[in-house]
CSV table of C-alpha atoms in Angstrom, one decimal:
chain,number,residue,atom,x,y,z
A,19,MET,CA,-5.4,-41.4,148.0
A,20,LEU,CA,-2.6,-39.2,149.5
A,21,LYS,CA,-5.1,-37.8,152.0
A,22,ASN,CA,-6.1,-41.3,153.2
A,23,CYS,CA,-2.4,-42.2,153.5
A,24,LEU,CA,-1.7,-39.2,155.6
A,25,MET,CA,-4.7,-39.8,157.8
A,26,GLN,CA,-3.7,-43.4,158.3
A,27,SER,CA,-0.2,-42.3,159.3
A,28,TYR,CA,-1.5,-40.0,162.1
A,29,TRP,CA,0.7,-40.4,165.1
A,30,ASN,CA,-0.6,-40.6,168.7
A,31,PHE,CA,2.0,-40.0,171.4
A,32,SER,CA,1.4,-42.0,174.6
A,33,PRO,CA,2.3,-40.7,178.1
A,34,THR,CA,5.2,-43.2,178.1
A,35,GLY,CA,6.7,-41.6,175.0
A,36,LYS,CA,5.9,-44.4,172.6
A,37,ARG,CA,4.4,-43.4,169.3
A,38,LYS,CA,1.1,-45.1,168.5
A,39,MET,CA,-1.6,-44.6,166.0
A,40,ALA,CA,-5.1,-43.7,167.2
A,41,SER,CA,-6.0,-47.3,166.8
A,42,GLY,CA,-3.3,-48.2,169.3
A,43,LEU,CA,-1.3,-50.1,166.7
A,44,ILE,CA,2.4,-49.3,166.1
A,45,PRO,CA,2.5,-48.2,162.5
A,46,GLN,CA,5.2,-48.4,159.8
A,47,PRO,CA,7.4,-45.4,159.4
A,48,TRP,CA,5.6,-42.5,157.8
A,49,ASN,CA,8.1,-42.0,155.0
A,50,ARG,CA,7.8,-45.6,153.9
A,51,ARG,CA,4.0,-45.2,153.5
A,52,PHE,CA,4.5,-41.8,151.8
A,53,ASN,CA,7.0,-43.2,149.3
A,54,CYS,CA,4.7,-46.1,148.5
A,55,THR,CA,1.8,-43.8,147.8
A,56,MET,CA,4.0,-41.6,145.6
A,57,ARG,CA,5.1,-44.6,143.6
A,58,GLN,CA,1.5,-45.5,143.0
A,59,GLN,CA,0.7,-42.0,141.9
A,60,GLU,CA,3.6,-42.0,139.5
A,61,ARG,CA,2.5,-45.3,138.0
A,62,SER,CA,-1.0,-43.9,137.6
A,63,SER,CA,0.4,-40.7,136.0
A,64,ILE,CA,2.4,-42.7,133.5
A,65,MET,CA,-0.6,-44.7,132.5
A,66,ILE,CA,-2.7,-41.5,132.1
A,67,ASN,CA,0.0,-39.7,130.1
A,68,HIS,CA,1.4,-42.5,128.0
A,69,GLY,CA,-1.5,-45.0,128.1
A,70,PRO,CA,-2.9,-43.8,124.8
A,71,ARG,CA,0.5,-44.1,123.1
A,72,ILE,CA,1.0,-47.6,124.5
A,73,LEU,CA,-2.5,-48.6,123.4
A,74,LEU,CA,-2.0,-47.2,119.9
A,75,ALA,CA,1.3,-49.0,119.5
A,76,LEU,CA,-0.4,-52.3,120.5
A,77,ILE,CA,-3.3,-51.7,118.1
A,78,LEU,CA,-0.9,-51.0,115.2
A,79,LEU,CA,1.1,-54.1,116.1
A,80,VAL,CA,-2.0,-56.3,116.0
A,81,LEU,CA,-3.2,-54.7,112.7
A,82,THR,CA,0.2,-55.2,111.0
A,83,MET,CA,0.7,-58.8,112.2
A,84,PRO,CA,-1.6,-60.4,109.6
A,85,ALA,CA,0.2,-58.5,106.8
A,86,ILE,CA,3.5,-59.7,108.1
A,87,ALA,CA,2.4,-63.3,108.6
A,88,ALA,CA,0.3,-63.5,105.4
A,89,GLU,CA,1.7,-65.5,102.6
A,90,LEU,CA,1.1,-65.1,98.9
A,91,ASP,CA,-1.2,-68.0,98.0
A,92,TRP,CA,-1.5,-69.4,94.5
A,93,ASP,CA,-5.1,-68.4,94.4
A,94,GLN,CA,-4.2,-64.7,95.0
A,95,LEU,CA,-2.3,-64.6,91.7
A,96,SER,CA,-4.1,-63.3,88.6
A,97,ALA,CA,-5.0,-65.7,85.8
A,98,GLU,CA,-2.2,-64.3,83.7
A,99,GLU,CA,0.3,-64.5,86.5
A,100,GLN,CA,-0.6,-68.1,87.1
A,101,ARG,CA,-0.1,-68.9,83.4
A,102,ILE,CA,3.3,-67.3,83.5
A,103,LEU,CA,4.3,-69.0,86.7
A,104,LYS,CA,2.7,-72.4,85.8
A,105,PRO,CA,6.1,-74.3,86.1
A,106,PHE,CA,6.1,-73.3,89.8
A,107,GLY,CA,2.4,-74.1,90.5
A,108,ASP,CA,3.0,-77.7,91.8
A,109,ARG,CA,5.6,-76.6,94.3
A,110,TRP,CA,4.2,-73.1,95.1
A,111,GLU,CA,3.4,-74.1,98.7
A,112,THR,CA,6.9,-75.2,99.4
A,113,LEU,CA,8.4,-71.8,98.3
A,114,SER,CA,9.3,-69.2,100.8
A,115,ASP,CA,7.1,-66.1,100.8
A,116,GLU,CA,10.1,-64.0,99.7
A,117,ARG,CA,10.6,-66.2,96.7
A,118,ARG,CA,6.8,-66.0,95.9
A,119,GLN,CA,6.9,-62.2,96.0
A,120,LYS,CA,9.9,-62.1,93.7
A,121,LEU,CA,8.3,-64.5,91.2
A,122,GLN,CA,5.1,-62.5,91.2
A,123,LYS,CA,7.1,-59.3,90.5
A,124,GLY,CA,8.9,-61.1,87.7
A,125,ALA,CA,5.6,-62.1,86.2
A,126,GLN,CA,4.3,-58.6,86.4
A,127,ARG,CA,7.4,-57.3,84.6
A,128,TRP,CA,7.0,-59.9,81.9
A,129,GLN,CA,3.5,-58.7,81.2
A,130,ASN,CA,4.8,-55.2,80.6
A,131,MET,CA,7.6,-56.3,78.3
A,132,THR,CA,7.6,-55.8,74.5
A,133,PRO,CA,8.0,-58.9,72.3
A,134,GLU,CA,11.6,-57.9,71.7
A,135,GLN,CA,12.3,-57.6,75.5
A,136,ARG,CA,10.7,-61.0,76.1
A,137,GLN,CA,12.9,-62.6,73.5
A,138,GLN,CA,16.0,-61.0,75.1
A,139,ALA,CA,14.8,-62.3,78.5
A,140,LYS,CA,14.4,-65.8,77.2
A,141,GLN,CA,17.9,-65.7,75.8
A,142,ARG,CA,19.3,-64.5,79.1
A,143,ILE,CA,17.5,-67.4,80.9
A,144,GLN,CA,19.0,-69.9,78.4
A,145,THR,CA,22.4,-68.4,78.9
A,146,TRP,CA,22.0,-68.6,82.7
A,147,LYS,CA,21.1,-72.3,82.6
A,148,LYS,CA,24.2,-73.1,80.6
A,149,LEU,CA,26.5,-71.5,83.3
A,150,SER,CA,28.2,-73.7,85.8
A,151,PRO,CA,27.2,-73.4,89.5
A,152,GLU,CA,30.5,-71.5,90.2
A,153,GLU,CA,29.8,-69.0,87.4
A,154,GLN,CA,26.2,-68.5,88.7
A,155,ALA,CA,27.5,-67.9,92.2
A,156,SER,CA,30.0,-65.4,90.9
A,157,ILE,CA,27.3,-63.5,89.1
A,158,ARG,CA,25.1,-63.4,92.2
A,159,GLN,CA,28.0,-62.0,94.2
A,160,LYS,CA,28.6,-59.3,91.7
A,161,TYR,CA,24.9,-58.4,91.7
A,162,GLN,CA,24.9,-58.1,95.5
A,163,ALA,CA,27.9,-55.8,95.2
A,164,PHE,CA,26.1,-53.8,92.6
A,165,LYS,CA,23.1,-53.3,94.9
A,166,LYS,CA,25.4,-51.9,97.6
A,167,LEU,CA,26.6,-49.1,95.3
A,168,PRO,CA,25.3,-45.6,95.5
A,169,PRO,CA,22.2,-44.9,93.3
A,170,ALA,CA,24.2,-42.5,91.1
A,171,GLN,CA,26.9,-45.1,90.4
A,172,GLN,CA,24.3,-47.8,89.7
A,173,GLU,CA,22.7,-45.5,87.1
A,174,ARG,CA,26.0,-45.0,85.4
A,175,ILE,CA,26.6,-48.7,85.2
A,176,ARG,CA,23.1,-49.2,83.7
A,177,LYS,CA,23.7,-46.6,81.1
A,178,LEU,CA,27.0,-48.3,80.1
A,179,ARG,CA,25.2,-51.6,79.8
A,180,GLU,CA,22.6,-50.0,77.6
A,181,ARG,CA,25.3,-48.6,75.3
A,182,PHE,CA,26.9,-52.0,75.2
A,183,GLN,CA,23.5,-53.6,74.2
A,184,LEU,CA,23.1,-51.2,71.3
A,185,MET,CA,26.4,-52.2,69.8
A,186,PRO,CA,26.5,-54.6,66.8
A,187,PRO,CA,26.8,-58.3,67.8
A,188,GLU,CA,30.4,-58.5,66.3
A,189,ARG,CA,31.5,-55.5,68.3
A,190,ARG,CA,30.1,-56.9,71.6
A,191,LYS,CA,31.7,-60.3,70.9
A,192,ALA,CA,35.1,-58.7,70.3
A,193,LEU,CA,34.8,-56.7,73.5
A,194,ARG,CA,33.9,-59.8,75.5
A,195,GLU,CA,37.0,-61.6,74.2
A,196,ARG,CA,39.2,-58.7,75.0
A,197,TRP,CA,37.7,-58.4,78.5
A,198,LYS,CA,38.4,-62.1,79.2
A,199,ASN,CA,42.1,-61.6,78.4
A,200,LEU,CA,42.6,-58.7,80.8
A,201,SER,CA,44.0,-59.1,84.2
A,202,ALA,CA,42.1,-58.1,87.3
A,203,GLU,CA,44.1,-54.8,87.6
A,204,GLU,CA,43.5,-54.0,83.9
A,205,ARG,CA,39.8,-54.6,84.3
A,206,ALA,CA,39.6,-52.3,87.3
A,207,GLN,CA,41.4,-49.6,85.2
A,208,VAL,CA,38.9,-50.0,82.3
A,209,LYS,CA,36.0,-49.7,84.7
A,210,ARG,CA,37.3,-46.5,86.2
A,211,ARG,CA,37.9,-45.0,82.7
A,212,LEU,CA,34.4,-45.9,81.6
A,213,ILE,CA,32.8,-44.4,84.7
A,214,GLN,CA,34.9,-41.2,84.3
A,215,ARG,CA,33.9,-40.9,80.7
A,216,GLN,CA,30.2,-41.4,81.6
A,217,ARG,CA,30.5,-38.6,84.2
A,218,ARG,CA,31.9,-36.2,81.7
A,219,ARG,CA,29.1,-36.9,79.3
A,220,GLU,CA,26.5,-36.2,82.1
């Protein structure tokens, strides 16, 4: 290509001093033709060097699109999952895919629970239903804040919760009443002391 460009840009000087091509036509400036050819070669080089990468990226995009766009249909659930999620069956198509995924994970966790754990889960659900919308919103905010904590701190809080669950019912009730009567500053101090105590035990 470069050779052809150079041959086409061959200059013929006439006796009058005017520059003409062998064909007799006045050509474009040589440097303009040369730059044009160089740009074409650069584009060809880019496609040769990076073409496989671009093609691979496009293939991966096409292959992942069905997975991204695919929704969890009711028929894709196992028979046991459908039984557990039966209350949502009639409106399953109206739920977002994110909601469907969460419900499926919840059903899978339920299958792996012991009878005692299932009973506790039912009690928590009943307690949740009795809460006011404001109380539910407050709990959701606290849960979002919990998820933003470092993993180590989340683990400490989980262990503290496990210790609390192992206490006798009377002891748990007394602690709840005491907690309700504390101010925000006092609650923060209690949390810090509990975390420090948990760290020393570790």
